[in-house]
Short mmCIF file of C-alpha atoms in Angstrom, two decimals:
data_model
loop_
_atom_site.label_atom_id
_atom_site.label_comp_id
_atom_site.label_asym_id
_atom_site.label_seq_id
_atom_site.Cartn_x
_atom_site.Cartn_y
_atom_site.Cartn_z
CA GLU A 1057 -3.83 14.51 -23.60
CA VAL A 1058 -2.62 11.48 -25.53
CA GLN A 1059 -5.38 8.91 -25.85
CA LEU A 1060 -5.54 5.52 -27.51
CA ALA A 1061 -8.82 3.63 -27.76
CA GLU A 1062 -8.90 0.05 -29.03
CA SER A 1063 -11.98 -1.62 -30.44
CA GLY A 1064 -12.96 -4.65 -32.47
CA GLY A 1065 -12.32 -7.41 -29.97
CA GLY A 1066 -14.75 -10.24 -29.42
CA LEU A 1067 -15.37 -13.97 -29.59
CA VAL A 1068 -14.20 -15.73 -32.73
CA GLN A 1069 -13.90 -19.38 -33.69
CA PRO A 1070 -10.54 -21.03 -34.31
CA GLY A 1071 -9.41 -20.33 -37.84
CA GLY A 1072 -11.47 -17.16 -38.00
CA SER A 1073 -10.54 -13.55 -38.60
CA LEU A 1074 -10.88 -10.29 -36.74
CA ARG A 1075 -9.75 -6.71 -37.26
CA LEU A 1076 -8.74 -4.59 -34.32
CA SER A 1077 -8.72 -0.80 -34.49
CA CYS A 1078 -7.06 1.84 -32.39
CA ALA A 1079 -8.19 5.47 -32.50
CA ALA A 1080 -5.42 7.88 -31.58
CA SER A 1081 -5.73 11.47 -30.39
CA GLY A 1082 -3.77 14.14 -28.57
CA PHE A 1083 -0.53 13.78 -30.52
CA THR A 1084 0.84 13.92 -34.06
CA PHE A 1085 -0.12 10.45 -35.23
CA ALA A 1086 1.83 10.69 -38.48
CA GLY A 1087 5.01 11.28 -36.51
CA SER A 1088 4.81 8.26 -34.27
CA ALA A 1089 5.45 4.58 -34.73
CA MET A 1090 2.79 2.36 -33.21
CA THR A 1091 2.86 -1.04 -31.55
CA TRP A 1092 0.50 -3.86 -30.60
CA VAL A 1093 1.18 -5.77 -27.38
CA ARG A 1094 -0.97 -8.57 -26.01
CA GLN A 1095 -1.51 -10.23 -22.67
CA ALA A 1096 -3.03 -13.68 -22.34
CA PRO A 1097 -5.24 -14.25 -19.29
CA GLY A 1098 -3.12 -14.32 -16.15
CA LYS A 1099 0.10 -14.05 -18.15
CA GLY A 1100 2.74 -11.45 -18.92
CA LEU A 1101 3.12 -9.01 -21.78
CA GLU A 1102 3.98 -10.14 -25.30
CA TRP A 1103 5.05 -7.82 -28.10
CA VAL A 1104 3.05 -8.53 -31.28
CA SER A 1105 3.90 -5.96 -33.96
CA THR A 1106 5.31 -2.51 -34.59
CA ILE A 1107 4.73 -0.27 -37.61
CA THR A 1108 6.77 2.80 -38.53
CA ASP A 1109 5.36 6.32 -38.50
CA SER A 1110 4.99 6.25 -42.28
CA GLY A 1111 3.65 2.73 -42.37
CA ASP A 1112 6.35 1.59 -44.79
CA ARG A 1113 7.86 -1.00 -42.49
CA THR A 1114 6.48 -3.50 -40.01
CA ASN A 1115 7.89 -6.09 -37.64
CA TYR A 1116 6.10 -9.07 -36.19
CA ALA A 1117 6.58 -11.65 -33.48
CA ASP A 1118 7.27 -15.11 -34.87
CA SER A 1119 4.07 -16.33 -33.22
CA VAL A 1120 1.90 -14.12 -35.46
CA ARG A 1121 3.99 -13.55 -38.60
CA GLY A 1122 2.09 -14.55 -41.70
CA ARG A 1123 -1.26 -14.44 -39.89
CA PHE A 1124 -1.44 -10.87 -38.56
CA THR A 1125 -1.02 -7.63 -40.51
CA ALA A 1126 -0.58 -4.20 -38.96
CA SER A 1127 -1.55 -1.09 -40.90
CA ARG A 1128 -2.42 2.53 -40.30
CA ASP A 1129 -4.50 5.34 -41.78
CA GLY A 1130 -3.03 8.76 -41.13
CA SER A 1131 -6.15 10.54 -42.36
CA LYS A 1132 -8.11 8.87 -39.57
CA SER A 1133 -5.33 8.69 -36.95
CA ALA A 1134 -6.05 5.00 -36.76
CA LEU A 1135 -4.02 1.86 -36.29
CA TYR A 1136 -5.25 -1.56 -37.30
CA LEU A 1137 -4.40 -5.19 -36.69
CA GLN A 1138 -5.88 -7.66 -39.15
CA MET A 1139 -5.81 -11.10 -37.58
CA SER A 1140 -6.50 -14.31 -39.49
CA GLY A 1141 -6.01 -17.99 -38.85
CA LEU A 1142 -6.78 -17.32 -35.21
CA ARG A 1143 -5.82 -19.91 -32.63
CA ALA A 1144 -6.79 -20.49 -29.01
CA GLU A 1145 -3.38 -19.19 -27.97
CA ASP A 1146 -4.19 -15.81 -29.53
CA THR A 1147 -6.74 -15.26 -26.78
CA ALA A 1148 -5.59 -12.13 -24.98
CA VAL A 1149 -6.13 -8.48 -24.24
CA TYR A 1150 -4.61 -6.52 -27.13
CA TYR A 1151 -3.09 -3.14 -26.33
CA CYS A 1152 -2.37 -0.35 -28.76
CA VAL A 1153 0.81 1.49 -27.75
CA LYS A 1154 2.40 4.70 -28.99
CA GLY A 1155 5.99 4.36 -30.09
CA GLY A 1156 8.21 1.30 -30.22
CA TRP A 1157 10.20 1.46 -33.45
CA SER A 1158 13.30 3.48 -32.57
CA GLY A 1159 11.84 4.96 -29.42
CA VAL A 1160 10.20 3.82 -26.23
CA MET A 1161 6.62 2.58 -26.01
CA ASP A 1162 5.29 5.39 -23.89
CA VAL A 1163 1.48 5.50 -23.87
CA TRP A 1164 -0.89 2.53 -23.74
CA GLY A 1165 -4.55 2.18 -24.55
CA LYS A 1166 -6.92 0.32 -22.22
CA GLY A 1167 -7.00 -2.74 -24.44
CA THR A 1168 -9.58 -4.85 -26.24
CA THR A 1169 -10.24 -8.51 -25.49
CA VAL A 1170 -10.01 -11.23 -28.13
CA THR A 1171 -11.28 -14.70 -27.29
CA VAL A 1172 -10.69 -17.56 -29.70
CA SER A 1173 -12.94 -20.47 -28.87
CA SER A 1174 -15.46 -22.80 -30.43
CA GLU B 198 16.03 -13.19 -29.21
CA ILE B 199 17.04 -11.34 -26.07
CA VAL B 200 15.64 -12.98 -22.95
CA LEU B 201 14.93 -10.74 -19.97
CA THR B 202 14.86 -12.46 -16.59
CA GLN B 203 13.28 -10.61 -13.69
CA SER B 204 13.85 -11.38 -10.03
CA PRO B 205 12.36 -12.02 -7.67
CA ALA B 206 9.07 -13.27 -9.08
CA THR B 207 7.28 -11.92 -6.01
CA LEU B 208 8.38 -9.32 -3.49
CA SER B 209 6.47 -9.10 -0.22
CA LEU B 210 6.97 -5.76 1.50
CA SER B 211 5.17 -3.31 3.75
CA PRO B 212 4.21 0.27 2.89
CA GLY B 213 7.14 2.58 3.51
CA GLU B 214 9.74 -0.07 2.74
CA ARG B 215 12.24 0.07 -0.12
CA ALA B 216 11.71 -2.20 -3.13
CA THR B 217 14.54 -3.36 -5.36
CA LEU B 218 13.63 -5.20 -8.56
CA SER B 219 16.13 -6.78 -10.92
CA CYS B 220 16.10 -7.38 -14.67
CA ARG B 221 18.89 -9.31 -16.38
CA ALA B 222 19.31 -9.52 -20.15
CA SER B 223 20.75 -12.53 -21.98
CA GLN B 224 22.93 -10.15 -23.99
CA SER B 225 23.69 -6.47 -23.89
CA VAL B 226 20.81 -4.09 -24.56
CA SER B 227 22.99 -1.02 -23.98
CA ASN B 228 20.68 1.32 -22.05
CA TYR B 229 17.58 0.54 -24.14
CA LEU B 230 15.58 -0.79 -21.26
CA ALA B 231 12.22 0.39 -19.92
CA TRP B 232 10.17 -0.42 -16.85
CA TYR B 233 6.37 -0.58 -16.77
CA GLN B 234 3.91 -0.82 -13.91
CA GLN B 235 0.64 -2.71 -14.25
CA ARG B 236 -2.00 -2.43 -11.57
CA PRO B 237 -4.77 -5.06 -11.45
CA GLY B 238 -7.29 -4.56 -14.23
CA GLN B 239 -5.34 -1.70 -15.78
CA ALA B 240 -3.08 -1.20 -18.77
CA PRO B 241 0.66 -0.97 -18.22
CA ARG B 242 2.15 2.46 -17.56
CA LEU B 243 5.66 3.60 -18.47
CA LEU B 244 7.78 4.38 -15.42
CA ILE B 245 11.40 4.46 -16.62
CA TYR B 246 12.93 4.57 -20.08
CA ASP B 247 16.49 4.21 -21.32
CA ALA B 248 17.41 2.55 -18.03
CA SER B 249 17.37 5.62 -15.82
CA ASN B 250 15.07 8.31 -17.19
CA THR B 251 11.83 8.84 -15.32
CA ALA B 252 8.75 9.21 -17.49
CA THR B 253 6.52 12.26 -17.28
CA GLY B 254 4.33 12.36 -14.21
CA ILE B 255 6.08 9.50 -12.41
CA PRO B 256 6.83 10.17 -8.73
CA ALA B 257 10.41 10.71 -7.68
CA ARG B 258 10.39 7.60 -5.49
CA PHE B 259 10.81 5.54 -8.66
CA SER B 260 14.32 5.29 -10.08
CA GLY B 261 16.16 3.05 -12.51
CA SER B 262 19.79 2.14 -12.96
CA GLY B 263 22.04 -0.21 -14.86
CA SER B 264 23.41 -0.83 -18.32
CA ALA B 265 24.29 -3.62 -20.72
CA THR B 266 22.82 -6.73 -19.05
CA ASP B 267 21.95 -5.78 -15.47
CA PHE B 268 19.24 -3.33 -14.49
CA THR B 269 17.46 -2.31 -11.32
CA LEU B 270 14.19 -0.57 -10.55
CA THR B 271 14.06 0.96 -7.09
CA ILE B 272 11.01 2.27 -5.27
CA SER B 273 12.41 4.23 -2.35
CA SER B 274 9.37 4.08 -0.08
CA LEU B 275 6.35 2.02 -1.09
CA GLU B 276 2.99 3.73 -1.25
CA PRO B 277 -0.25 1.68 -1.25
CA GLU B 278 -0.76 2.33 -4.97
CA ASP B 279 2.67 0.87 -5.79
CA PHE B 280 1.62 -2.71 -5.09
CA ALA B 281 1.41 -4.00 -8.63
CA VAL B 282 3.29 -6.02 -11.24
CA TYR B 283 6.40 -4.54 -12.84
CA TYR B 284 7.83 -5.48 -16.24
CA CYS B 285 11.10 -4.65 -17.91
CA GLN B 286 11.31 -4.43 -21.71
CA GLN B 287 14.14 -4.00 -24.20
CA ARG B 288 14.16 -2.10 -27.47
CA SER B 289 17.75 -2.89 -28.43
CA SER B 290 16.82 -5.49 -31.02
CA TRP B 291 13.94 -7.34 -32.66
CA PRO B 292 11.85 -9.00 -31.44
CA ARG B 293 11.05 -6.62 -28.65
CA THR B 294 10.86 -8.64 -25.45
CA PHE B 295 9.50 -8.27 -21.94
CA GLY B 296 10.56 -9.84 -18.68
CA GLN B 297 8.10 -12.19 -17.04
CA GLY B 298 7.25 -9.62 -14.36
CA THR B 299 7.79 -9.06 -10.66
CA LYS B 300 4.75 -8.81 -8.42
CA VAL B 301 5.14 -6.45 -5.48
CA GLU B 302 2.62 -7.50 -2.86
CA ILE B 303 1.68 -6.27 0.57
CA LYS B 304 3.32 -8.22 3.35
#
């Protein structure tokens, strides 16, 4: 069974940093692009970033470009999102999603909550 | 950026009724459109991909149609577990975008 488990969320002050992790299992991680999607409280879904299966290319939403960096470690079947310069508007549940580069985003993790507040 | 506009914002129906949800793109996305269901407190779940293909494990009452700029998600007969929010999403171009969602609520 494909499983994605996010971790690393929490409360952080504006301007601070946080690293999210996503542990993947049940599929060939090295063969799949991976995506981060977020959802602010009471709002809709917002695409954040996608990284290729090899990790050689990434794409970012304008709202996070230059502040967030997606990466992956194939040896650990793990996806990461390094977030810096955090703002109140980054407050959201962050989902790790399988796929999304040339293919569909097909499996979602349960999400981890990031709250940016002083 | 491709803007996806979903209508209606809210659909009030009774169990057993047919639901028809619309998603309109600001420019052609070919057939690169997916539909997701999100129940309260849960992560989204893929229902339909590439406009009309049903994802694994999704009941046959869910179907998708359309191409280019106009797409439809149909639920043939609503079950209690189908009352949720539905999002469309395109993967035709960057940035990937979602519609604002349609909430299907119990009438």
